Amino acid sequence: ALREAKHSLEAEIQERKLATTQVEKVSRQMQLILNSAGEGIYGLDLHGHVTFINPAGATMLGYDIAELLGQPMHETIHYTRQDVTLYPRSLCPLHGEFLRGESHRGEDERFWRKDGTCFPVEYTSTPIKDEGGNLLGAVVVFKDITRRKQDERALKNALEEVRQLKDR
């Protein structure tokens, strides 16, 4: 019986080692994906505090990763609307939708950098749930759309010039 128990324990230890190795492998792969992504990616807990952020996101926002961890993201980067009026957290669709367990896509929003400048973004906020369906937080993917906005303005101006030439 003792030999059987020892064999069973050894088998269980091997299974756990294998499982731990697999978890570490997946964790390394996920970290590589986050670090390689060109868009900003950050996680939020149920209180809207940052649980992780990738290097691209921290760079776009002008922060070191460590400076953002644990910070309330709405109050740090998303506290105004496009017209620069204050954006209370209670009215913020990014925050409100994920608390209701819903995804949200924001276009033409504004995020603020550490240096006090802002830039236009589009983002997608997706709730994170456990296997039982309980809400744990959200992951937000965002990108700086400054270049696209500049191109849109240039195209609009060119079209207006063409229209004025045709009207002459």
PDB file of C-alpha atoms in Angstrom:
ATOM      1  CA  ALA A   1       0.000   0.000   0.000  1.00  0.00           C
ATOM      2  CA  LEU A   2       2.862   2.331   0.852  1.00  0.00           C
ATOM      3  CA  ARG A   3       4.538   1.622  -2.472  1.00  0.00           C
ATOM      4  CA  GLU A   4       1.274   2.286  -4.292  1.00  0.00           C
ATOM      5  CA  ALA A   5       0.792   5.624  -2.461  1.00  0.00           C
ATOM      6  CA  LYS A   6       4.368   6.621  -3.302  1.00  0.00           C
ATOM      7  CA  HIS A   7       3.828   5.776  -6.979  1.00  0.00           C
ATOM      8  CA  SER A   8       0.561   7.744  -6.998  1.00  0.00           C
ATOM      9  CA  LEU A   9       2.258  10.775  -5.416  1.00  0.00           C
ATOM     10  CA  GLU A  10       5.122  10.626  -7.908  1.00  0.00           C
ATOM     11  CA  ALA A  11       2.647  10.514 -10.791  1.00  0.00           C
ATOM     12  CA  GLU A  12       0.749  13.482  -9.363  1.00  0.00           C
ATOM     13  CA  ILE A  13       3.990  15.437  -8.939  1.00  0.00           C
ATOM     14  CA  GLN A  14       4.891  14.725 -12.578  1.00  0.00           C
ATOM     15  CA  GLU A  15       1.442  15.894 -13.725  1.00  0.00           C
ATOM     16  CA  ARG A  16       1.764  19.114 -11.734  1.00  0.00           C
ATOM     17  CA  LYS A  17       5.237  19.775 -13.098  1.00  0.00           C
ATOM     18  CA  LEU A  18       3.937  19.283 -16.621  1.00  0.00           C
ATOM     19  CA  ALA A  19       0.960  21.570 -15.949  1.00  0.00           C
ATOM     20  CA  THR A  20       3.242  24.223 -14.441  1.00  0.00           C
ATOM     21  CA  THR A  21       5.536  24.033 -17.467  1.00  0.00           C
ATOM     22  CA  GLN A  22       2.547  24.456 -19.788  1.00  0.00           C
ATOM     23  CA  VAL A  23       1.238  27.458 -17.818  1.00  0.00           C
ATOM     24  CA  GLU A  24       4.691  29.075 -17.894  1.00  0.00           C
ATOM     25  CA  LYS A  25       4.925  28.477 -21.657  1.00  0.00           C
ATOM     26  CA  VAL A  26       1.525  30.062 -22.310  1.00  0.00           C
ATOM     27  CA  SER A  27       2.411  32.949 -19.993  1.00  0.00           C
ATOM     28  CA  ARG A  28       5.652  33.597 -21.932  1.00  0.00           C
ATOM     29  CA  GLN A  29       3.752  33.475 -25.225  1.00  0.00           C
ATOM     30  CA  MET A  30       1.131  35.918 -23.950  1.00  0.00           C
ATOM     31  CA  GLN A  31       3.853  38.272 -22.705  1.00  0.00           C
ATOM     32  CA  LEU A  32       5.579  38.102 -26.089  1.00  0.00           C
ATOM     33  CA  ILE A  33       2.307  38.928 -27.853  1.00  0.00           C
ATOM     34  CA  LEU A  34       1.643  41.886 -25.530  1.00  0.00           C
ATOM     35  CA  ASN A  35       5.189  43.177 -25.916  1.00  0.00           C
ATOM     36  CA  SER A  36       5.108  42.807 -29.709  1.00  0.00           C
ATOM     37  CA  ALA A  37       1.742  44.439 -30.363  1.00  0.00           C
ATOM     38  CA  GLY A  38       1.859  47.839 -32.036  1.00  0.00           C
ATOM     39  CA  GLU A  39      -1.377  48.961 -30.405  1.00  0.00           C
ATOM     40  CA  GLY A  40      -1.781  49.854 -26.778  1.00  0.00           C
ATOM     41  CA  ILE A  41      -3.259  47.101 -24.631  1.00  0.00           C
ATOM     42  CA  TYR A  42      -4.146  47.394 -20.965  1.00  0.00           C
ATOM     43  CA  GLY A  43      -6.201  45.532 -18.416  1.00  0.00           C
ATOM     44  CA  LEU A  44      -8.598  46.971 -15.859  1.00  0.00           C
ATOM     45  CA  ASP A  45      -9.945  45.560 -12.634  1.00  0.00           C
ATOM     46  CA  LEU A  46     -13.548  46.154 -11.538  1.00  0.00           C
ATOM     47  CA  HIS A  47     -12.563  49.526 -10.060  1.00  0.00           C
ATOM     48  CA  GLY A  48     -11.023  50.728 -13.323  1.00  0.00           C
ATOM     49  CA  HIS A  49      -7.433  50.395 -12.102  1.00  0.00           C
ATOM     50  CA  VAL A  50      -4.701  49.192 -14.455  1.00  0.00           C
ATOM     51  CA  THR A  51      -3.705  45.553 -13.952  1.00  0.00           C
ATOM     52  CA  PHE A  52      -1.284  45.419 -16.902  1.00  0.00           C
ATOM     53  CA  ILE A  53      -0.229  47.535 -19.862  1.00  0.00           C
ATOM     54  CA  ASN A  54       1.986  46.658 -22.776  1.00  0.00           C
ATOM     55  CA  PRO A  55       5.075  48.678 -23.768  1.00  0.00           C
ATOM     56  CA  ALA A  56       3.385  50.232 -26.833  1.00  0.00           C
ATOM     57  CA  GLY A  57       0.512  51.527 -24.701  1.00  0.00           C
ATOM     58  CA  ALA A  58       2.772  52.959 -22.019  1.00  0.00           C
ATOM     59  CA  THR A  59       4.955  54.622 -24.680  1.00  0.00           C
ATOM     60  CA  MET A  60       1.953  56.187 -26.453  1.00  0.00           C
ATOM     61  CA  LEU A  61       0.817  57.591 -23.122  1.00  0.00           C
ATOM     62  CA  GLY A  62       4.307  58.781 -22.140  1.00  0.00           C
ATOM     63  CA  TYR A  63       4.538  56.677 -18.981  1.00  0.00           C
ATOM     64  CA  ASP A  64       6.713  53.871 -17.708  1.00  0.00           C
ATOM     65  CA  ILE A  65       4.700  50.704 -17.226  1.00  0.00           C
ATOM     66  CA  ALA A  66       5.252  50.761 -13.455  1.00  0.00           C
ATOM     67  CA  GLU A  67       3.781  54.278 -13.216  1.00  0.00           C
ATOM     68  CA  LEU A  68       0.435  53.102 -14.602  1.00  0.00           C
ATOM     69  CA  LEU A  69      -0.004  49.839 -12.702  1.00  0.00           C
ATOM     70  CA  GLY A  70      -2.733  50.258 -10.093  1.00  0.00           C
ATOM     71  CA  GLN A  71      -3.749  53.700 -11.366  1.00  0.00           C
ATOM     72  CA  PRO A  72      -7.365  54.638 -12.166  1.00  0.00           C
ATOM     73  CA  MET A  73      -7.184  54.714 -15.961  1.00  0.00           C
ATOM     74  CA  HIS A  74     -10.223  56.911 -16.589  1.00  0.00           C
ATOM     75  CA  GLU A  75      -8.926  59.692 -14.366  1.00  0.00           C
ATOM     76  CA  THR A  76      -5.393  59.277 -15.728  1.00  0.00           C
ATOM     77  CA  ILE A  77      -5.955  59.229 -19.502  1.00  0.00           C
ATOM     78  CA  HIS A  78      -9.637  59.447 -20.464  1.00  0.00           C
ATOM     79  CA  TYR A  79     -11.120  62.252 -18.406  1.00  0.00           C
ATOM     80  CA  THR A  80     -12.360  64.515 -21.228  1.00  0.00           C
ATOM     81  CA  ARG A  81     -14.557  64.111 -24.242  1.00  0.00           C
ATOM     82  CA  GLN A  82     -13.401  64.987 -27.756  1.00  0.00           C
ATOM     83  CA  ASP A  83     -14.484  68.599 -27.191  1.00  0.00           C
ATOM     84  CA  VAL A  84     -12.291  68.664 -24.034  1.00  0.00           C
ATOM     85  CA  THR A  85     -15.257  68.949 -21.629  1.00  0.00           C
ATOM     86  CA  LEU A  86     -14.919  66.852 -18.479  1.00  0.00           C
ATOM     87  CA  TYR A  87     -15.975  63.249 -18.827  1.00  0.00           C
ATOM     88  CA  PRO A  88     -17.174  61.882 -15.491  1.00  0.00           C
ATOM     89  CA  ARG A  89     -16.465  58.182 -15.040  1.00  0.00           C
ATOM     90  CA  SER A  90     -20.193  57.557 -14.475  1.00  0.00           C
ATOM     91  CA  LEU A  91     -20.884  58.727 -18.067  1.00  0.00           C
ATOM     92  CA  CYS A  92     -17.878  57.051 -19.676  1.00  0.00           C
ATOM     93  CA  PRO A  93     -19.018  54.282 -22.031  1.00  0.00           C
ATOM     94  CA  LEU A  94     -15.671  52.477 -21.797  1.00  0.00           C
ATOM     95  CA  HIS A  95     -16.054  52.094 -18.037  1.00  0.00           C
ATOM     96  CA  GLY A  96     -19.830  51.641 -17.889  1.00  0.00           C
ATOM     97  CA  GLU A  97     -20.129  49.065 -20.653  1.00  0.00           C
ATOM     98  CA  PHE A  98     -17.506  46.736 -19.242  1.00  0.00           C
ATOM     99  CA  LEU A  99     -19.090  46.908 -15.780  1.00  0.00           C
ATOM    100  CA  ARG A 100     -22.295  45.692 -17.435  1.00  0.00           C
ATOM    101  CA  GLY A 101     -20.276  42.882 -19.025  1.00  0.00           C
ATOM    102  CA  GLU A 102     -20.542  44.377 -22.504  1.00  0.00           C
ATOM    103  CA  SER A 103     -17.932  45.179 -25.116  1.00  0.00           C
ATOM    104  CA  HIS A 104     -17.606  48.737 -26.345  1.00  0.00           C
ATOM    105  CA  ARG A 105     -15.928  50.267 -29.382  1.00  0.00           C
ATOM    106  CA  GLY A 106     -15.010  53.916 -29.059  1.00  0.00           C
ATOM    107  CA  GLU A 107     -14.104  56.048 -32.042  1.00  0.00           C
ATOM    108  CA  ASP A 108     -12.919  59.618 -32.042  1.00  0.00           C
ATOM    109  CA  GLU A 109     -12.137  59.598 -28.341  1.00  0.00           C
ATOM    110  CA  ARG A 110      -9.274  61.436 -26.686  1.00  0.00           C
ATOM    111  CA  PHE A 111      -6.575  60.024 -24.382  1.00  0.00           C
ATOM    112  CA  TRP A 112      -4.177  62.209 -22.405  1.00  0.00           C
ATOM    113  CA  ARG A 113      -0.451  61.720 -22.098  1.00  0.00           C
ATOM    114  CA  LYS A 114       1.631  62.224 -19.002  1.00  0.00           C
ATOM    115  CA  ASP A 115       3.013  65.492 -20.440  1.00  0.00           C
ATOM    116  CA  GLY A 116      -0.500  66.998 -20.656  1.00  0.00           C
ATOM    117  CA  THR A 117      -0.957  66.626 -24.401  1.00  0.00           C
ATOM    118  CA  CYS A 118      -3.751  64.548 -25.870  1.00  0.00           C
ATOM    119  CA  PHE A 119      -4.291  62.510 -29.004  1.00  0.00           C
ATOM    120  CA  PRO A 120      -7.292  60.998 -30.802  1.00  0.00           C
ATOM    121  CA  VAL A 121      -7.822  57.277 -30.315  1.00  0.00           C
ATOM    122  CA  GLU A 122     -10.112  54.497 -31.226  1.00  0.00           C
ATOM    123  CA  TYR A 123     -10.422  51.617 -28.786  1.00  0.00           C
ATOM    124  CA  THR A 124     -12.214  48.398 -28.025  1.00  0.00           C
ATOM    125  CA  SER A 125     -13.020  47.419 -24.470  1.00  0.00           C
ATOM    126  CA  THR A 126     -13.825  43.753 -23.866  1.00  0.00           C
ATOM    127  CA  PRO A 127     -14.942  42.341 -20.515  1.00  0.00           C
ATOM    128  CA  ILE A 128     -12.844  39.633 -18.859  1.00  0.00           C
ATOM    129  CA  LYS A 129     -14.899  36.912 -17.182  1.00  0.00           C
ATOM    130  CA  ASP A 130     -13.984  33.784 -15.276  1.00  0.00           C
ATOM    131  CA  GLU A 131     -15.197  30.344 -16.293  1.00  0.00           C
ATOM    132  CA  GLY A 132     -18.374  30.880 -14.256  1.00  0.00           C
ATOM    133  CA  GLY A 133     -19.227  34.066 -16.139  1.00  0.00           C
ATOM    134  CA  ASN A 134     -18.300  36.385 -13.262  1.00  0.00           C
ATOM    135  CA  LEU A 135     -16.891  39.713 -14.370  1.00  0.00           C
ATOM    136  CA  LEU A 136     -13.235  40.213 -13.433  1.00  0.00           C
ATOM    137  CA  GLY A 137     -12.361  43.363 -15.383  1.00  0.00           C
ATOM    138  CA  ALA A 138     -11.685  44.337 -18.975  1.00  0.00           C
ATOM    139  CA  VAL A 139      -8.983  44.466 -21.587  1.00  0.00           C
ATOM    140  CA  VAL A 140      -8.735  47.621 -23.692  1.00  0.00           C
ATOM    141  CA  VAL A 141      -6.967  47.802 -27.037  1.00  0.00           C
ATOM    142  CA  PHE A 142      -6.346  51.308 -28.380  1.00  0.00           C
ATOM    143  CA  LYS A 143      -4.528  53.025 -31.177  1.00  0.00           C
ATOM    144  CA  ASP A 144      -3.457  56.565 -31.909  1.00  0.00           C
ATOM    145  CA  ILE A 145      -5.399  57.812 -34.934  1.00  0.00           C
ATOM    146  CA  THR A 146      -3.635  61.181 -35.252  1.00  0.00           C
ATOM    147  CA  ARG A 147      -2.236  60.351 -38.699  1.00  0.00           C
ATOM    148  CA  ARG A 148      -5.606  59.175 -39.980  1.00  0.00           C
ATOM    149  CA  LYS A 149      -7.265  62.376 -38.727  1.00  0.00           C
ATOM    150  CA  GLN A 150      -4.588  64.481 -40.460  1.00  0.00           C
ATOM    151  CA  ASP A 151      -5.113  62.555 -43.708  1.00  0.00           C
ATOM    152  CA  GLU A 152      -8.893  63.023 -43.443  1.00  0.00           C
ATOM    153  CA  ARG A 153      -8.454  66.799 -42.962  1.00  0.00           C
ATOM    154  CA  ALA A 154      -6.052  67.000 -45.911  1.00  0.00           C
ATOM    155  CA  LEU A 155      -8.503  65.104 -48.123  1.00  0.00           C
ATOM    156  CA  LYS A 156     -11.390  67.318 -47.001  1.00  0.00           C
ATOM    157  CA  ASN A 157      -9.343  70.446 -47.772  1.00  0.00           C
ATOM    158  CA  ALA A 158      -8.337  69.101 -51.196  1.00  0.00           C
ATOM    159  CA  LEU A 159     -11.944  68.258 -52.033  1.00  0.00           C
ATOM    160  CA  GLU A 160     -13.023  71.745 -50.955  1.00  0.00           C
ATOM    161  CA  GLU A 161     -10.353  73.292 -53.216  1.00  0.00           C
ATOM    162  CA  VAL A 162     -11.556  71.171 -56.138  1.00  0.00           C
ATOM    163  CA  ARG A 163     -15.161  72.206 -55.439  1.00  0.00           C
ATOM    164  CA  GLN A 164     -14.173  75.903 -55.357  1.00  0.00           C
ATOM    165  CA  LEU A 165     -12.264  75.559 -58.656  1.00  0.00           C
ATOM    166  CA  LYS A 166     -15.293  73.940 -60.285  1.00  0.00           C
ATOM    167  CA  ASP A 167     -17.556  76.748 -58.991  1.00  0.00           C
ATOM    168  CA  ARG A 168     -15.412  79.435 -60.672  1.00  0.00           C
TER     169      ARG A 168
END
